[in-house]
Short mmCIF file of the C-alpha atoms (twelve columns), coordinates in Angstrom:
data_MODEL
# 
_entry.id   MODEL 
# 
loop_
_atom_site.group_PDB 
_atom_site.id 
_atom_site.type_symbol 
_atom_site.label_atom_id 
_atom_site.label_alt_id 
_atom_site.label_comp_id 
_atom_site.label_asym_id 
_atom_site.label_seq_id 
_atom_site.Cartn_x 
_atom_site.Cartn_y 
_atom_site.Cartn_z 
_atom_site.pdbx_PDB_model_num 
ATOM 1   C CA . MET A 1   80.221  97.869  92.359  1 
ATOM 2   C CA . ASN A 2   80.496  100.228 95.090  1 
ATOM 3   C CA . PHE A 3   78.465  102.516 97.658  1 
ATOM 4   C CA . SER A 4   79.891  105.210 99.700  1 
ATOM 5   C CA . SER A 5   78.948  106.977 102.915 1 
ATOM 6   C CA . PRO A 6   79.321  110.893 102.496 1 
ATOM 7   C CA . ALA A 7   80.421  111.277 106.391 1 
ATOM 8   C CA . PRO A 8   81.048  109.349 109.395 1 
ATOM 9   C CA . VAL A 9   78.089  108.384 111.431 1 
ATOM 10  C CA . TYR A 10  79.131  110.980 114.009 1 
ATOM 11  C CA . TRP A 11  78.925  113.864 111.721 1 
ATOM 12  C CA . ASP A 12  75.942  116.394 112.064 1 
ATOM 13  C CA . GLU A 13  75.317  119.144 109.497 1 
ATOM 14  C CA . SER A 14  75.399  121.676 112.436 1 
ATOM 15  C CA . LEU A 15  79.017  120.978 112.730 1 
ATOM 16  C CA . ALA A 16  79.709  122.541 109.274 1 
ATOM 17  C CA . GLU A 17  79.567  125.912 111.046 1 
ATOM 18  C CA . ASP A 18  82.114  124.859 113.830 1 
ATOM 19  C CA . ARG A 19  85.443  126.295 113.120 1 
ATOM 20  C CA . ASP A 20  87.221  123.210 114.746 1 
ATOM 21  C CA . SER A 21  85.265  120.842 112.566 1 
ATOM 22  C CA . MET A 22  85.586  120.113 108.835 1 
ATOM 23  C CA . LEU A 23  84.319  117.378 106.379 1 
ATOM 24  C CA . THR A 24  85.964  116.769 102.972 1 
ATOM 25  C CA . SER A 25  85.553  113.777 100.707 1 
ATOM 26  C CA . ASP A 26  88.664  112.180 102.251 1 
ATOM 27  C CA . GLN A 27  89.132  113.491 105.858 1 
ATOM 28  C CA . CYS A 28  86.817  114.565 108.621 1 
ATOM 29  C CA . VAL A 29  87.605  116.448 111.850 1 
ATOM 30  C CA . ILE A 30  84.835  116.879 114.627 1 
ATOM 31  C CA . LYS A 31  85.430  119.688 117.304 1 
ATOM 32  C CA . GLY A 32  89.230  119.289 116.683 1 
ATOM 33  C CA . GLU A 33  88.953  116.062 118.927 1 
ATOM 34  C CA . HIS A 34  87.799  113.302 116.616 1 
ATOM 35  C CA . PHE A 35  89.536  112.351 113.315 1 
ATOM 36  C CA . PHE A 36  88.361  110.196 110.472 1 
ATOM 37  C CA . VAL A 37  89.649  109.168 107.139 1 
ATOM 38  C CA . ARG A 38  87.578  107.653 104.223 1 
ATOM 39  C CA . GLY A 39  88.698  104.288 102.786 1 
ATOM 40  C CA . LEU A 40  87.396  101.221 101.130 1 
ATOM 41  C CA . VAL A 41  86.228  97.969  102.452 1 
ATOM 42  C CA . GLU A 42  86.852  95.778  99.432  1 
ATOM 43  C CA . LEU A 43  84.918  92.403  98.888  1 
ATOM 44  C CA . PRO A 44  85.949  89.966  96.149  1 
ATOM 45  C CA . VAL A 45  83.370  88.917  93.989  1 
ATOM 46  C CA . ILE A 46  83.527  85.192  93.664  1 
ATOM 47  C CA . GLY A 47  84.163  83.659  90.378  1 
ATOM 48  C CA . SER A 48  85.142  87.089  88.671  1 
ATOM 49  C CA . ASP A 49  88.101  89.578  88.794  1 
ATOM 50  C CA . GLU A 50  85.614  92.192  90.234  1 
ATOM 51  C CA . VAL A 51  85.769  93.772  93.623  1 
ATOM 52  C CA . PHE A 52  82.696  95.317  95.339  1 
ATOM 53  C CA . SER A 53  83.589  98.065  97.728  1 
ATOM 54  C CA . TRP A 54  82.100  100.223 100.442 1 
ATOM 55  C CA . GLY A 55  83.451  103.604 100.859 1 
ATOM 56  C CA . VAL A 56  83.425  104.009 104.629 1 
ATOM 57  C CA . TRP A 57  85.208  106.105 107.401 1 
ATOM 58  C CA . VAL A 58  87.466  104.920 110.174 1 
ATOM 59  C CA . SER A 59  88.456  106.965 113.172 1 
ATOM 60  C CA . LEU A 60  92.112  107.502 113.845 1 
ATOM 61  C CA . SER A 61  93.943  108.514 116.842 1 
ATOM 62  C CA . PRO A 62  95.160  112.182 116.622 1 
ATOM 63  C CA . ALA A 63  98.786  111.022 116.301 1 
ATOM 64  C CA . ASN A 64  97.950  108.588 113.333 1 
ATOM 65  C CA . HIS A 65  95.746  111.197 111.693 1 
ATOM 66  C CA . ALA A 66  98.501  113.686 111.841 1 
ATOM 67  C CA . ARG A 67  100.815 111.227 110.277 1 
ATOM 68  C CA . ALA A 68  98.524  110.219 107.599 1 
ATOM 69  C CA . ALA A 69  97.785  114.064 106.829 1 
ATOM 70  C CA . GLU A 70  101.460 114.652 106.866 1 
ATOM 71  C CA . VAL A 71  102.064 111.864 104.214 1 
ATOM 72  C CA . TRP A 72  98.819  112.196 102.245 1 
ATOM 73  C CA . ASP A 73  100.394 113.780 99.024  1 
ATOM 74  C CA . THR A 74  103.755 112.062 99.437  1 
ATOM 75  C CA . PRO A 75  104.855 109.445 96.819  1 
ATOM 76  C CA . GLY A 76  105.553 106.259 98.500  1 
ATOM 77  C CA . ARG A 77  102.961 106.763 101.280 1 
ATOM 78  C CA . GLU A 78  102.032 103.181 100.771 1 
ATOM 79  C CA . SER A 79  105.098 102.097 102.478 1 
ATOM 80  C CA . GLU A 80  103.555 103.522 105.706 1 
ATOM 81  C CA . PRO A 81  102.529 100.815 108.330 1 
ATOM 82  C CA . PRO A 82  98.859  100.490 108.711 1 
ATOM 83  C CA . TYR A 83  96.976  102.678 111.185 1 
ATOM 84  C CA . PHE A 84  94.630  101.134 113.697 1 
ATOM 85  C CA . GLY A 85  91.065  102.607 113.578 1 
ATOM 86  C CA . TRP A 86  87.454  102.057 114.412 1 
ATOM 87  C CA . PHE A 87  84.832  101.750 111.773 1 
ATOM 88  C CA . SER A 88  82.679  104.727 111.815 1 
ATOM 89  C CA . THR A 89  80.142  104.043 109.221 1 
ATOM 90  C CA . GLU A 90  76.713  102.264 109.786 1 
ATOM 91  C CA . LEU A 91  76.075  99.836  107.042 1 
ATOM 92  C CA . PRO A 92  72.250  98.869  107.963 1 
ATOM 93  C CA . ILE A 93  72.387  95.835  106.013 1 
ATOM 94  C CA . TYR A 94  74.608  93.986  108.340 1 
ATOM 95  C CA . ARG A 95  73.709  92.973  112.036 1 
ATOM 96  C CA . PRO A 96  75.172  93.551  114.390 1 
ATOM 97  C CA . THR A 97  76.043  96.994  113.746 1 
ATOM 98  C CA . THR A 98  79.346  97.862  111.682 1 
ATOM 99  C CA . VAL A 99  80.141  100.756 113.987 1 
ATOM 100 C CA . ASN A 100 83.294  100.396 116.135 1 
ATOM 101 C CA . LEU A 101 84.534  97.391  114.392 1 
ATOM 102 C CA . LYS A 102 88.358  97.345  114.734 1 
ATOM 103 C CA . THR A 103 90.240  98.091  111.562 1 
ATOM 104 C CA . ARG A 104 93.547  98.700  109.983 1 
ATOM 105 C CA . LEU A 105 93.856  101.515 107.392 1 
ATOM 106 C CA . HIS A 106 96.499  100.832 104.818 1 
ATOM 107 C CA . THR A 107 97.485  103.922 102.655 1 
ATOM 108 C CA . ARG A 108 97.800  103.282 98.883  1 
ATOM 109 C CA . PRO A 109 99.645  105.281 96.254  1 
ATOM 110 C CA . VAL A 110 98.668  109.109 96.024  1 
ATOM 111 C CA . GLY A 111 95.293  109.488 94.421  1 
ATOM 112 C CA . GLU A 112 94.073  106.159 95.408  1 
ATOM 113 C CA . ARG A 113 91.817  105.696 98.719  1 
ATOM 114 C CA . PRO A 114 93.210  103.782 101.531 1 
ATOM 115 C CA . TRP A 115 92.198  100.024 101.873 1 
ATOM 116 C CA . ILE A 116 90.406  99.184  105.172 1 
ATOM 117 C CA . GLU A 117 91.206  95.803  106.628 1 
ATOM 118 C CA . LEU A 118 88.745  94.584  109.125 1 
ATOM 119 C CA . GLU A 119 89.709  92.533  112.124 1 
ATOM 120 C CA . PRO A 120 89.189  88.823  111.320 1 
ATOM 121 C CA . THR A 121 86.058  88.183  113.390 1 
ATOM 122 C CA . GLY A 122 82.904  86.531  112.841 1 
ATOM 123 C CA . HIS A 123 81.033  89.653  111.984 1 
ATOM 124 C CA . PRO A 124 79.118  89.194  108.623 1 
ATOM 125 C CA . LEU A 125 81.026  92.085  106.841 1 
ATOM 126 C CA . ALA A 126 84.551  90.676  108.006 1 
ATOM 127 C CA . VAL A 127 83.468  87.337  106.815 1 
ATOM 128 C CA . GLU A 128 82.621  88.653  103.342 1 
ATOM 129 C CA . GLN A 129 85.897  90.409  103.208 1 
ATOM 130 C CA . ARG A 130 87.837  87.412  103.896 1 
ATOM 131 C CA . THR A 131 85.632  84.964  101.831 1 
ATOM 132 C CA . GLY A 132 84.143  87.015  99.061  1 
ATOM 133 C CA . ILE A 133 80.589  87.571  97.810  1 
ATOM 134 C CA . THR A 134 78.582  86.145  94.926  1 
ATOM 135 C CA . MET A 135 77.145  88.418  92.234  1 
ATOM 136 C CA . ASP A 136 73.705  87.520  93.684  1 
ATOM 137 C CA . ARG A 137 74.890  89.231  97.055  1 
ATOM 138 C CA . VAL A 138 76.136  92.320  95.018  1 
ATOM 139 C CA . ARG A 139 72.640  92.557  93.456  1 
ATOM 140 C CA . GLU A 140 70.937  91.967  97.009  1 
ATOM 141 C CA . ILE A 141 73.196  94.728  98.497  1 
ATOM 142 C CA . ALA A 142 72.305  97.191  95.559  1 
ATOM 143 C CA . GLU A 143 68.685  96.646  95.925  1 
ATOM 144 C CA . THR A 144 68.725  96.992  99.743  1 
ATOM 145 C CA . VAL A 145 70.772  100.195 99.556  1 
ATOM 146 C CA . ARG A 146 68.585  101.600 96.807  1 
ATOM 147 C CA . ASP A 147 65.410  100.828 98.579  1 
ATOM 148 C CA . SER A 148 66.790  102.446 101.909 1 
ATOM 149 C CA . GLY A 149 67.407  105.704 99.844  1 
ATOM 150 C CA . ARG A 150 70.955  105.714 100.707 1 
# 
């Protein structure tokens, strides 16, 4: 019921050798200038209590990234206001592109991935987040992702 992207769309494996860049399962920094956090876009599955989630990356401003890192292991971090970010993962099953959709990153209790809220636009991913998807759509996503080798 979920698929994840291992890195932001802007990450390149050659950056692994750059001392000002890093990639972990939760955070990414590129050349000390671009900052990313991994979170979940959750799509309710209609007619069930289940949720389908995309594990994706959003960019944060340097100040918001510093604040998120500061409270990362702090109990109560879920009371932080959401951070504005830009969607930084290409989900190829959606058109137009998902890159650079406006988001708000909501922290959750320590140990839980942040929740990513998309700006309520007409983009198909934003619509699915608001209205939910069917189990048939979940199967369609799974088949498409599997067939693309992701």
